[in-house]
mmCIF file of C-alpha atoms in Angstrom:
data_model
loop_
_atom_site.group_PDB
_atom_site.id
_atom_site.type_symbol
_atom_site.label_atom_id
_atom_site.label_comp_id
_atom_site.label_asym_id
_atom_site.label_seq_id
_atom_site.Cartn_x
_atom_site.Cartn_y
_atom_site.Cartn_z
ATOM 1 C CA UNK A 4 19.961 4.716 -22.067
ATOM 2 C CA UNK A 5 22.817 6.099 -24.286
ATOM 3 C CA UNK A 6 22.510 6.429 -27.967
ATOM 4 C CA UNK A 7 23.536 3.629 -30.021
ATOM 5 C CA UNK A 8 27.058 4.384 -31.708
ATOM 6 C CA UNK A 9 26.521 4.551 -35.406
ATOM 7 C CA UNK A 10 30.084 3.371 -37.176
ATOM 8 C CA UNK A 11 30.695 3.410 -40.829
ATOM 9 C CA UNK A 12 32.374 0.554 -41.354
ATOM 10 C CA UNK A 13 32.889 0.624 -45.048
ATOM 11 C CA UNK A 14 35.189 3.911 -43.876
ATOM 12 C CA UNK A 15 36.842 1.352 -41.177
ATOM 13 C CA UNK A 16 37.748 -0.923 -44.248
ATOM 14 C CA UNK A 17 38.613 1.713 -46.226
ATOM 15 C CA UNK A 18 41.347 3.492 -43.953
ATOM 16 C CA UNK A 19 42.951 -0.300 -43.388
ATOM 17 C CA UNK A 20 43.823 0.185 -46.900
ATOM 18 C CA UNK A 21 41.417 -2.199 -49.072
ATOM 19 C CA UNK A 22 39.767 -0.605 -51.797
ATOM 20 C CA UNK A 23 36.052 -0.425 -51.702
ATOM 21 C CA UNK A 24 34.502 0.961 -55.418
ATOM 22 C CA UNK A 25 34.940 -0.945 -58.391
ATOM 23 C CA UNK A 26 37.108 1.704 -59.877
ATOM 24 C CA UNK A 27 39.799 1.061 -56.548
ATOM 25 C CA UNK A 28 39.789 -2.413 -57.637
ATOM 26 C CA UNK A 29 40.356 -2.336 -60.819
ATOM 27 C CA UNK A 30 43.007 0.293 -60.268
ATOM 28 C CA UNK A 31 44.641 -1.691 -57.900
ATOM 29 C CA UNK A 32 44.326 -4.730 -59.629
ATOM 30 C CA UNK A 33 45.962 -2.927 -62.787
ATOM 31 C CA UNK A 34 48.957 -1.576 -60.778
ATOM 32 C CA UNK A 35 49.685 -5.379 -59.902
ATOM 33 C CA UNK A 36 49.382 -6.692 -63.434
ATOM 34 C CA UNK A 37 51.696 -3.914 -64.445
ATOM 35 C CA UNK A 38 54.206 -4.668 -61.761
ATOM 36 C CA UNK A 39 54.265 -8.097 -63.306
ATOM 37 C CA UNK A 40 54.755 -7.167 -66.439
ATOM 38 C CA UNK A 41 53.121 -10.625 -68.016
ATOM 39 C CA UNK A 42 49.853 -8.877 -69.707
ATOM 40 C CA UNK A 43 50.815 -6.076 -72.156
ATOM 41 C CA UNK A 44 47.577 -5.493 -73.867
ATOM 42 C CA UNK A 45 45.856 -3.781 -70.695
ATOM 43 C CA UNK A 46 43.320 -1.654 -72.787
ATOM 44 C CA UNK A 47 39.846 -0.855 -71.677
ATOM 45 C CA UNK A 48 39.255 -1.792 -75.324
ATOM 46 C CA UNK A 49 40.581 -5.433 -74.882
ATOM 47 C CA UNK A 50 37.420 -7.953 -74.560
ATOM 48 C CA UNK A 51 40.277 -10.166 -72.869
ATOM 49 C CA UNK A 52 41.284 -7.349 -70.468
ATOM 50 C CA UNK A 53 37.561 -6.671 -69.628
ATOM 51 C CA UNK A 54 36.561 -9.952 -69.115
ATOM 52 C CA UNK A 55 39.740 -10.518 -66.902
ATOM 53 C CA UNK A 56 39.110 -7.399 -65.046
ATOM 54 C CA UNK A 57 35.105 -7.917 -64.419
ATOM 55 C CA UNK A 58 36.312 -12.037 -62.958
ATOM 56 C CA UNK A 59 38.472 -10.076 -60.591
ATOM 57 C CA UNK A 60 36.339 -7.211 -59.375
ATOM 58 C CA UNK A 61 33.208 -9.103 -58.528
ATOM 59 C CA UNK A 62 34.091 -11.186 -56.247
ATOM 60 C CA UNK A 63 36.253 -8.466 -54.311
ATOM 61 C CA UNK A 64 33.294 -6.246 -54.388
ATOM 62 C CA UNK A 65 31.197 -8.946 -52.994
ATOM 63 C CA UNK A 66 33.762 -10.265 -50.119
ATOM 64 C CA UNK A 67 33.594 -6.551 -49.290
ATOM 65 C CA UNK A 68 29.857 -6.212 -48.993
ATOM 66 C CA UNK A 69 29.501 -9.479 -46.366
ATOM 67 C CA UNK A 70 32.830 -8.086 -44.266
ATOM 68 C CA UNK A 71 30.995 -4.540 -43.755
ATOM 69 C CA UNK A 72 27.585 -6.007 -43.677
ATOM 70 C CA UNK A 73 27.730 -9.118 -41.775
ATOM 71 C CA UNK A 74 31.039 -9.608 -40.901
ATOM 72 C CA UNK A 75 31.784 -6.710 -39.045
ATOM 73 C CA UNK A 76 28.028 -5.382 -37.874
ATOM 74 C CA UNK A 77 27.676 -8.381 -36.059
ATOM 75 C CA UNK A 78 30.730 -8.623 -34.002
ATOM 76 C CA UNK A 79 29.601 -5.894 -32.099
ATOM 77 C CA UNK A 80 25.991 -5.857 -30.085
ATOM 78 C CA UNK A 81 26.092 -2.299 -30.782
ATOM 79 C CA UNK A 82 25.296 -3.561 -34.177
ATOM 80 C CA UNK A 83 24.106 -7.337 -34.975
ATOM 81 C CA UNK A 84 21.036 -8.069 -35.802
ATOM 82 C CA UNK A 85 18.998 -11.060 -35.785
ATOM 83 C CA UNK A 86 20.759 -14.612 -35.619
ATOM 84 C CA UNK A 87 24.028 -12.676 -34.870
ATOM 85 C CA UNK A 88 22.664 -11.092 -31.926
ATOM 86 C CA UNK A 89 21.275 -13.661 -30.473
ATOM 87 C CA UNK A 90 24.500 -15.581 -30.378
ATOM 88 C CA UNK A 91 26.218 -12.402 -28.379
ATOM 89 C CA UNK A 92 23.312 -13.034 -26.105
ATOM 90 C CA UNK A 93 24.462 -16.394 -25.356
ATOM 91 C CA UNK A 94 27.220 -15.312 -24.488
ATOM 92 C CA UNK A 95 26.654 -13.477 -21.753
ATOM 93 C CA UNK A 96 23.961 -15.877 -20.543
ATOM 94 C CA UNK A 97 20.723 -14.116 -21.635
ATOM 95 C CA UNK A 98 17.740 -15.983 -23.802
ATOM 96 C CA UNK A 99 16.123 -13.892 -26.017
ATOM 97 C CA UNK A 100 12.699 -13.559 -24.624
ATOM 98 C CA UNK A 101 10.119 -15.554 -26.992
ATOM 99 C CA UNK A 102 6.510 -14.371 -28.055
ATOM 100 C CA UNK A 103 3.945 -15.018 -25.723
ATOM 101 C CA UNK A 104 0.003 -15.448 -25.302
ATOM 102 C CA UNK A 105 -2.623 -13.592 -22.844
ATOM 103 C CA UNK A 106 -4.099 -15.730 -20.685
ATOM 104 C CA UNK A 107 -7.039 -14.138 -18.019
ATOM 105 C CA UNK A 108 -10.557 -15.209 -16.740
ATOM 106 C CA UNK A 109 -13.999 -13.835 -18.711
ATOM 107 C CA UNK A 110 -17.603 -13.534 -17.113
ATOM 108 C CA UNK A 111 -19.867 -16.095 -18.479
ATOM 109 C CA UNK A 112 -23.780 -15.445 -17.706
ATOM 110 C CA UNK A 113 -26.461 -17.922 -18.039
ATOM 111 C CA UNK A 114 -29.678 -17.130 -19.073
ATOM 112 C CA UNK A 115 -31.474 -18.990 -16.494
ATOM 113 C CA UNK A 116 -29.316 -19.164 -12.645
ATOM 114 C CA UNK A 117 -30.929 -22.139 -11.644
ATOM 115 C CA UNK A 118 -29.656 -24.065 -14.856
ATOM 116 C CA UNK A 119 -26.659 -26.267 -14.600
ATOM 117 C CA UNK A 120 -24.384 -24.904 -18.221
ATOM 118 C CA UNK A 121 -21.233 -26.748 -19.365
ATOM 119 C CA UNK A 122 -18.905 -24.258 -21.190
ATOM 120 C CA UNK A 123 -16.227 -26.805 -23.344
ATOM 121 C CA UNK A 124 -12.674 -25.922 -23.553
ATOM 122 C CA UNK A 125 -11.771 -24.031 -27.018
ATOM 123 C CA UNK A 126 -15.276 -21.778 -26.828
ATOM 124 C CA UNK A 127 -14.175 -18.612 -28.624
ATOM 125 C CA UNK A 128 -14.714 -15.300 -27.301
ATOM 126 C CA UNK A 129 -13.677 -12.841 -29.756
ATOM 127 C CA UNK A 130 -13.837 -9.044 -29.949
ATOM 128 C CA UNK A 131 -15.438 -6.493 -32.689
ATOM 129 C CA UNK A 132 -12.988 -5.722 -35.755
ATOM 130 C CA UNK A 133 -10.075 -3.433 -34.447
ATOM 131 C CA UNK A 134 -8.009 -1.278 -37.439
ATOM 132 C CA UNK A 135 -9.151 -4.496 -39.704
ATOM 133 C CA UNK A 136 -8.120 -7.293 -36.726
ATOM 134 C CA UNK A 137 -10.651 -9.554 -34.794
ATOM 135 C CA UNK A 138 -8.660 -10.694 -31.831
ATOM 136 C CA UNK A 139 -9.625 -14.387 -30.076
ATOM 137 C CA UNK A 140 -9.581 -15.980 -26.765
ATOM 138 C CA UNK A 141 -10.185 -19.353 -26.245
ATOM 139 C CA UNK A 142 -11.459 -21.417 -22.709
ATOM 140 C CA UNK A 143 -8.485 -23.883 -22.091
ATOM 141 C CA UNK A 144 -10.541 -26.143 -19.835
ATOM 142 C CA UNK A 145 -14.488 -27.448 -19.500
ATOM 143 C CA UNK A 146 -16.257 -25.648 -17.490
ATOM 144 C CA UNK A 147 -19.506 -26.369 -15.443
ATOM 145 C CA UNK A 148 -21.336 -23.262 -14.257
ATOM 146 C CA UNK A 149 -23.405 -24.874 -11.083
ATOM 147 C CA UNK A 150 -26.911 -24.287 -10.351
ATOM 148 C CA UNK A 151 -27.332 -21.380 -8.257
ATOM 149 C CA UNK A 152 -24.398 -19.498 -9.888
ATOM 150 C CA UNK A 153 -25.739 -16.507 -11.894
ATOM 151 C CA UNK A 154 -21.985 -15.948 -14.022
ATOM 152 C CA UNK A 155 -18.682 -17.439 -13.597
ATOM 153 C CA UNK A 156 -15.179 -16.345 -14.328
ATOM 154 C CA UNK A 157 -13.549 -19.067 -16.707
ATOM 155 C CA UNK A 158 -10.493 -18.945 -17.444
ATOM 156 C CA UNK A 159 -9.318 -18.073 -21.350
ATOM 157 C CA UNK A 160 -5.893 -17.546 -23.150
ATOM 158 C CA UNK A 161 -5.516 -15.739 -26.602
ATOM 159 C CA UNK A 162 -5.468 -17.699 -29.554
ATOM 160 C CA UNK A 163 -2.216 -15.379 -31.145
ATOM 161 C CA UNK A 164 0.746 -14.558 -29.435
ATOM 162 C CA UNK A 165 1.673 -10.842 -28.911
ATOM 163 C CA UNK A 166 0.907 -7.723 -26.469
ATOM 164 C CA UNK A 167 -1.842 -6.626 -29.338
ATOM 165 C CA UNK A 168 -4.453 -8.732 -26.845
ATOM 166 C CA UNK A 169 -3.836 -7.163 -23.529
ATOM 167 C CA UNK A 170 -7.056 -5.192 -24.766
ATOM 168 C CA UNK A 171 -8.740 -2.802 -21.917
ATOM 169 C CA UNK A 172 -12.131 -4.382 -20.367
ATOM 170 C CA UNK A 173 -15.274 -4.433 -22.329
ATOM 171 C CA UNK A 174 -12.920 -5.726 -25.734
ATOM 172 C CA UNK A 175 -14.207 -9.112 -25.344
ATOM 173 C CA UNK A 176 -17.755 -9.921 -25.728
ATOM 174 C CA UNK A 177 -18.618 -11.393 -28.619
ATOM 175 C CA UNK A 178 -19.580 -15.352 -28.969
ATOM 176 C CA UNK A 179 -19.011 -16.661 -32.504
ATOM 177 C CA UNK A 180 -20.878 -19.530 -31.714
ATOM 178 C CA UNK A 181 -23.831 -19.347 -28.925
ATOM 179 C CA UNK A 182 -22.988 -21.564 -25.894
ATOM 180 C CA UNK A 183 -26.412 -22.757 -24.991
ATOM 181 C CA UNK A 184 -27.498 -21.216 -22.117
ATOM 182 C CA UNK A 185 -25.652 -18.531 -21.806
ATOM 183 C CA UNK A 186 -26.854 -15.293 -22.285
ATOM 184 C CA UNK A 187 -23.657 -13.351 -23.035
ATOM 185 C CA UNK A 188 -19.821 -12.268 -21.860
ATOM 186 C CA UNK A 189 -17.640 -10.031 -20.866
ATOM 187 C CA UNK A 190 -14.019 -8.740 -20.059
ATOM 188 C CA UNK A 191 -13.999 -7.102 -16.919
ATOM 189 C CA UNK A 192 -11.498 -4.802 -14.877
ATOM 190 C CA UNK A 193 -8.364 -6.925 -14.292
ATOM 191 C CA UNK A 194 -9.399 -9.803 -16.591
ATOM 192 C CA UNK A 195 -6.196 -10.629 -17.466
ATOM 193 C CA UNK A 196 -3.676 -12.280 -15.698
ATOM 194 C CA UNK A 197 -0.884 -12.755 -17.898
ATOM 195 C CA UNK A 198 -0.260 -10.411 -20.031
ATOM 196 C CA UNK A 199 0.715 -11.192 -23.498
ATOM 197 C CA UNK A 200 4.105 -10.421 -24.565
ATOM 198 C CA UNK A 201 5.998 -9.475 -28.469
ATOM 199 C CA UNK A 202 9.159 -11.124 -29.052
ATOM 200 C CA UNK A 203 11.787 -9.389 -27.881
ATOM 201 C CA UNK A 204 13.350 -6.514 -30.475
ATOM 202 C CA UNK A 205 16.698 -6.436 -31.170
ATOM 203 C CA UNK A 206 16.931 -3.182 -29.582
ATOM 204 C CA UNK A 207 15.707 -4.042 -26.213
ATOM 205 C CA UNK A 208 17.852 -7.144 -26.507
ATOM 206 C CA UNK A 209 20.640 -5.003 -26.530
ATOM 207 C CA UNK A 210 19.888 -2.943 -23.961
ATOM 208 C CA UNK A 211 19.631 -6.362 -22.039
ATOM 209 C CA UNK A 212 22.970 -7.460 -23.143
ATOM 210 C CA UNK A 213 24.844 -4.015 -22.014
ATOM 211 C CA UNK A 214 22.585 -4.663 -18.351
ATOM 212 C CA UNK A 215 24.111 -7.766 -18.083
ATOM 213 C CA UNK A 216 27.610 -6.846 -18.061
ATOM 214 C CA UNK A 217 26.696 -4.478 -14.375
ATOM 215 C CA UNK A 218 25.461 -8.007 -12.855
ATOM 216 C CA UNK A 219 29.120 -9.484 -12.298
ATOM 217 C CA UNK A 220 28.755 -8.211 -8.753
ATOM 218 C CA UNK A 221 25.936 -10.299 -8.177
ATOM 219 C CA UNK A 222 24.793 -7.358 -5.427
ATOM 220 C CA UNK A 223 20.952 -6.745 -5.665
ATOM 221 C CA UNK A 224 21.825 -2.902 -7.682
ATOM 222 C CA UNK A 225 19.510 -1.622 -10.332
ATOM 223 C CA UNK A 226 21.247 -3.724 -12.769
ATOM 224 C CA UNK A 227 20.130 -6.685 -11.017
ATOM 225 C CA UNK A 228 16.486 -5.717 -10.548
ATOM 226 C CA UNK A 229 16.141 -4.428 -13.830
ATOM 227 C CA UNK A 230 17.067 -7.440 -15.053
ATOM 228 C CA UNK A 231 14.965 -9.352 -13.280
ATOM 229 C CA UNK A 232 11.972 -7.387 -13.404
ATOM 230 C CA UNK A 233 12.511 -6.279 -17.157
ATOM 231 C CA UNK A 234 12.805 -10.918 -17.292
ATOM 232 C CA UNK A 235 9.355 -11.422 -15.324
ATOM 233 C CA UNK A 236 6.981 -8.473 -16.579
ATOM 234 C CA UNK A 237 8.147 -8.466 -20.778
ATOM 235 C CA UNK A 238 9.432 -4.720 -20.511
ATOM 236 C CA UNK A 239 12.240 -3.232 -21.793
ATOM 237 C CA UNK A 240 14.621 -2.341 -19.232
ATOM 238 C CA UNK A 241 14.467 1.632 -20.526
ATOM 239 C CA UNK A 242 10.725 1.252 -19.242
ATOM 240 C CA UNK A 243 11.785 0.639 -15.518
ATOM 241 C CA UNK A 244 12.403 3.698 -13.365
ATOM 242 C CA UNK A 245 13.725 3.428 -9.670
ATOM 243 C CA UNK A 246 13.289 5.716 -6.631
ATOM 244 C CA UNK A 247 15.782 5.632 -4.041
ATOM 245 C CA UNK A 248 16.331 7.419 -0.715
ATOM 246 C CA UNK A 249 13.715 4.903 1.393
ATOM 247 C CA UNK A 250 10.694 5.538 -0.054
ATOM 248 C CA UNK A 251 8.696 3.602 2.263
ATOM 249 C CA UNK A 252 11.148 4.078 5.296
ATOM 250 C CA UNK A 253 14.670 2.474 5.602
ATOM 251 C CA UNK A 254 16.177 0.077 3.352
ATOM 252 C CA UNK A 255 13.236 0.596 0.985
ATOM 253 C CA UNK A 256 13.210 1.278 -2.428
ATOM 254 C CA UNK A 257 10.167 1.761 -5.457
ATOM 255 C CA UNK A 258 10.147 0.874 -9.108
ATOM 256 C CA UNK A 259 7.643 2.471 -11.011
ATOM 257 C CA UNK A 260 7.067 0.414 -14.562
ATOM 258 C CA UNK A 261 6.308 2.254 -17.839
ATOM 259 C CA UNK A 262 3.196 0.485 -19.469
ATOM 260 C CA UNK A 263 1.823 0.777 -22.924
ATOM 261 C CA UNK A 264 -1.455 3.265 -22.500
ATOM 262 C CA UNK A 265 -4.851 1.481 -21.848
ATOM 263 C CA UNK A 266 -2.817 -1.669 -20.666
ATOM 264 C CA UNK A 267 -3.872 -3.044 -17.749
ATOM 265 C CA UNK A 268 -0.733 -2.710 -15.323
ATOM 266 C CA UNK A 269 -1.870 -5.050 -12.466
ATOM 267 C CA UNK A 270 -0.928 -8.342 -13.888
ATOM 268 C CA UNK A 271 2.415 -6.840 -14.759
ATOM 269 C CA UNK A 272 3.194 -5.318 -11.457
ATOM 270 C CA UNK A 273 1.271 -8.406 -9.645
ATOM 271 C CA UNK A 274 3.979 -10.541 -11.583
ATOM 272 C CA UNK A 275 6.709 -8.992 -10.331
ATOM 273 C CA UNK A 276 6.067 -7.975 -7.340
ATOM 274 C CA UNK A 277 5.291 -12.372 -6.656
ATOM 275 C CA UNK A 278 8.906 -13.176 -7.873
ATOM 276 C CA UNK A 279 10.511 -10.617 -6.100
ATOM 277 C CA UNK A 280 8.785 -10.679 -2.676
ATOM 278 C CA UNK A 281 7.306 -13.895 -2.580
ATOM 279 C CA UNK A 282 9.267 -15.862 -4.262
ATOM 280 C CA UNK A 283 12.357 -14.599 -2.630
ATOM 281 C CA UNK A 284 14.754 -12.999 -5.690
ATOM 282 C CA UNK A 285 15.745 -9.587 -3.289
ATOM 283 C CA UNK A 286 18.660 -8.869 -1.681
ATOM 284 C CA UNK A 287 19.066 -9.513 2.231
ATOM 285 C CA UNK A 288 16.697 -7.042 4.138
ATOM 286 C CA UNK A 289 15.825 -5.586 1.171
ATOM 287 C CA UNK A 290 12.225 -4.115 0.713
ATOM 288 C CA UNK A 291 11.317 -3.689 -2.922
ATOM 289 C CA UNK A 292 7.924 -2.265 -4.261
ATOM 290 C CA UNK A 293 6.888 -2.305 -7.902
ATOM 291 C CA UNK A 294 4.383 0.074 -9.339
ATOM 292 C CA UNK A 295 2.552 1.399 -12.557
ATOM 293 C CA UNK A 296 3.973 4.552 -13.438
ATOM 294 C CA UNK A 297 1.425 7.444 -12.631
ATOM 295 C CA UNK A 298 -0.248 9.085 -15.134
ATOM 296 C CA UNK A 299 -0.220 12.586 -15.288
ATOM 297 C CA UNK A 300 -2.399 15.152 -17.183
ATOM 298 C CA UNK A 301 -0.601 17.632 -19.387
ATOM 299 C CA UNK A 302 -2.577 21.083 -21.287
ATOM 300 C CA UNK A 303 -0.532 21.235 -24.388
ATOM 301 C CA UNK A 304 -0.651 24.072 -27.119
ATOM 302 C CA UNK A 305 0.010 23.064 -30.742
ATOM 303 C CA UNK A 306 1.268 25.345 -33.951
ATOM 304 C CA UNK A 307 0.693 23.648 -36.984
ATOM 305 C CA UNK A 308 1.967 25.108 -40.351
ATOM 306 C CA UNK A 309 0.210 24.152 -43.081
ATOM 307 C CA UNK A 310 2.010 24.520 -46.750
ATOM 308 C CA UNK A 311 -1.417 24.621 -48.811
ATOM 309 C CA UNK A 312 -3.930 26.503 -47.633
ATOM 310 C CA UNK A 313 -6.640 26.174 -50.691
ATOM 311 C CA UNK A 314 -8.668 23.108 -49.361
ATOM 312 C CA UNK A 315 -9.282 24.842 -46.190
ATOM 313 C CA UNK A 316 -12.076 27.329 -45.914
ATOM 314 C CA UNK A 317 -11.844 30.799 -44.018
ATOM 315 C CA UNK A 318 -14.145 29.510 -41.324
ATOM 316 C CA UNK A 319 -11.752 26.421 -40.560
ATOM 317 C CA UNK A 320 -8.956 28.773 -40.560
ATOM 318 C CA UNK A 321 -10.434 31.220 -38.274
ATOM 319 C CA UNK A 322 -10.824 28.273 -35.768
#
């Protein structure tokens, strides 16, 4: 994606002609008073004058500071934020995309297989204490484990909002409170299913916003998909990548998704490849393929130059 454009806008103001430091207002403001000719005791010594002066500047200085700040940064979607944005959004018919909540399956075990166990919905399964953080799932539905069933997968959603619990397997584990008869749990490969989301950043809002305006066609281009896909799977649309030239044989085409490391990229490609494919969003005879991006390994040599070299002992330097 381009660079954003970074505009001064107090220099915008300022070449229109309005003053913009005190001491242009007051200059200004003096110029017109003389012109006038009705004050002739102008002196910076004059409490009068002063007092005058300071009622006039003020407010100028503050009508300034919301036409540069908000007035003017958010008439652009180069440069709104918040609120402001979010109304350019509307606009071109995009909803910012909200916060959303993990939802997967985790592997109950009993303790005894022939045992008939009732798991009730909001059981907690949390994980170990991550940078200060204890993360939650909770079982949205009761659950009876039959007899003859060893473990069961039981559906779970996180407690929070936020892509902080698409956690890798093995995370979850821990039971607050014992279930009785159940032994323990765990997250396994592919446990989740939805993957948790952060609410959309102003940034990638953006970047949504200048997509939209390449979708007037309405042709199924890389605008299109990207918006759809970056829509379905929570990404940015500077995180989806497309290879052309019939990947997979003619009229084919591949996009390869950029995931957050140790993310599970299944459920995200899953997702998308269901409401493209399946659910019929592609263009006519169009064969579209979603994928994780591949990870590649990379040797990489690093100089590091350290200023103070007194806490570090000749053997650790040698190394």
């Amino acid at each position: 994606m381009t660079e954003k454009p970074q505009v001064d806008f107090e220099e915008v103001v300022k070449a229109s002609g309005m003053p913009v430091t005190e001491e242009e207002i007051r200059d200004r403001f003096n110029a017109i008073a003389t012109e006038e000719g009705i004050i002739t005791n102008t002196s910076r010594m004059s409490p009068f004058w002063r007092l005058v002066t300071a009622i006039v500047t003020a407010p100028v200085m503050w009508l300034k500071e919301v036409l540069i700040s908000t007035v003017l940064a958010n008439m652009f979607v180069a440069t709104a934020s918040g609120s402001m944005l979010r109304l350019l959004a509307w606009a071109v018919n995009i909803t910012p995309k909200p916060a959303s909540a993990a939802q997967g399956v985790i592997r109950f075990y009993k303790e005894d297989a022939s045992a008939v166990v009732t798991v009730k919905a909001g059981t907690v399964i949390q994980t170990e204490r991550i940078n200060g953080r204890v993360y939650e799932l909770a079982i949205t539905e009761d659950v009876v484990i039959a007899s003859g069933t060893a473990s069961a997968l039981l559906p779970v959603k996180a407690t929070g909002t936020g892509g902080a619990y698409n956690l890798a397997p093995g995370y979850y584990r821990i039971l607050p409170v014992a279930v009785d008869g159940i032994s323990h749990v765990a997250s396994e490969e592919n446990w989740l299913t939805v993957p948790g989301a952060d609410e959309e950043s102003d940034d990638e809002l953006r970047e949504r916003c200048r997509n939209q305006f390449n979708l007037v066609g309405n042709y199924h281009t890389d605008a299109v998909y990207r918006s759809m896909i970056a829509g379905v799977a929570g990404l940015s649309i500077d995180r989806i990548f497309f290879e052309h030239e019939a990947p997979r044989g003619p009229g084919t085409a591949n996009a390869y998704l950029l995931l957050d490391s140790g993310v599970a990229s299944a459920p995200f490609v899953d997702a998308v490849n269901d409401y493209i494919n399946t659910q019929g969003h592609h263009g006519h005879g169009d064969d579209m393929q979603c994928y994780a991006m591949p990870e590649t390994l990379h040797d990489l040599a690093v100089t590091v130059w350290v200023r103070n070299l007194n806490n570090i002992s000749d053997d650790e330097q040698k190394r």
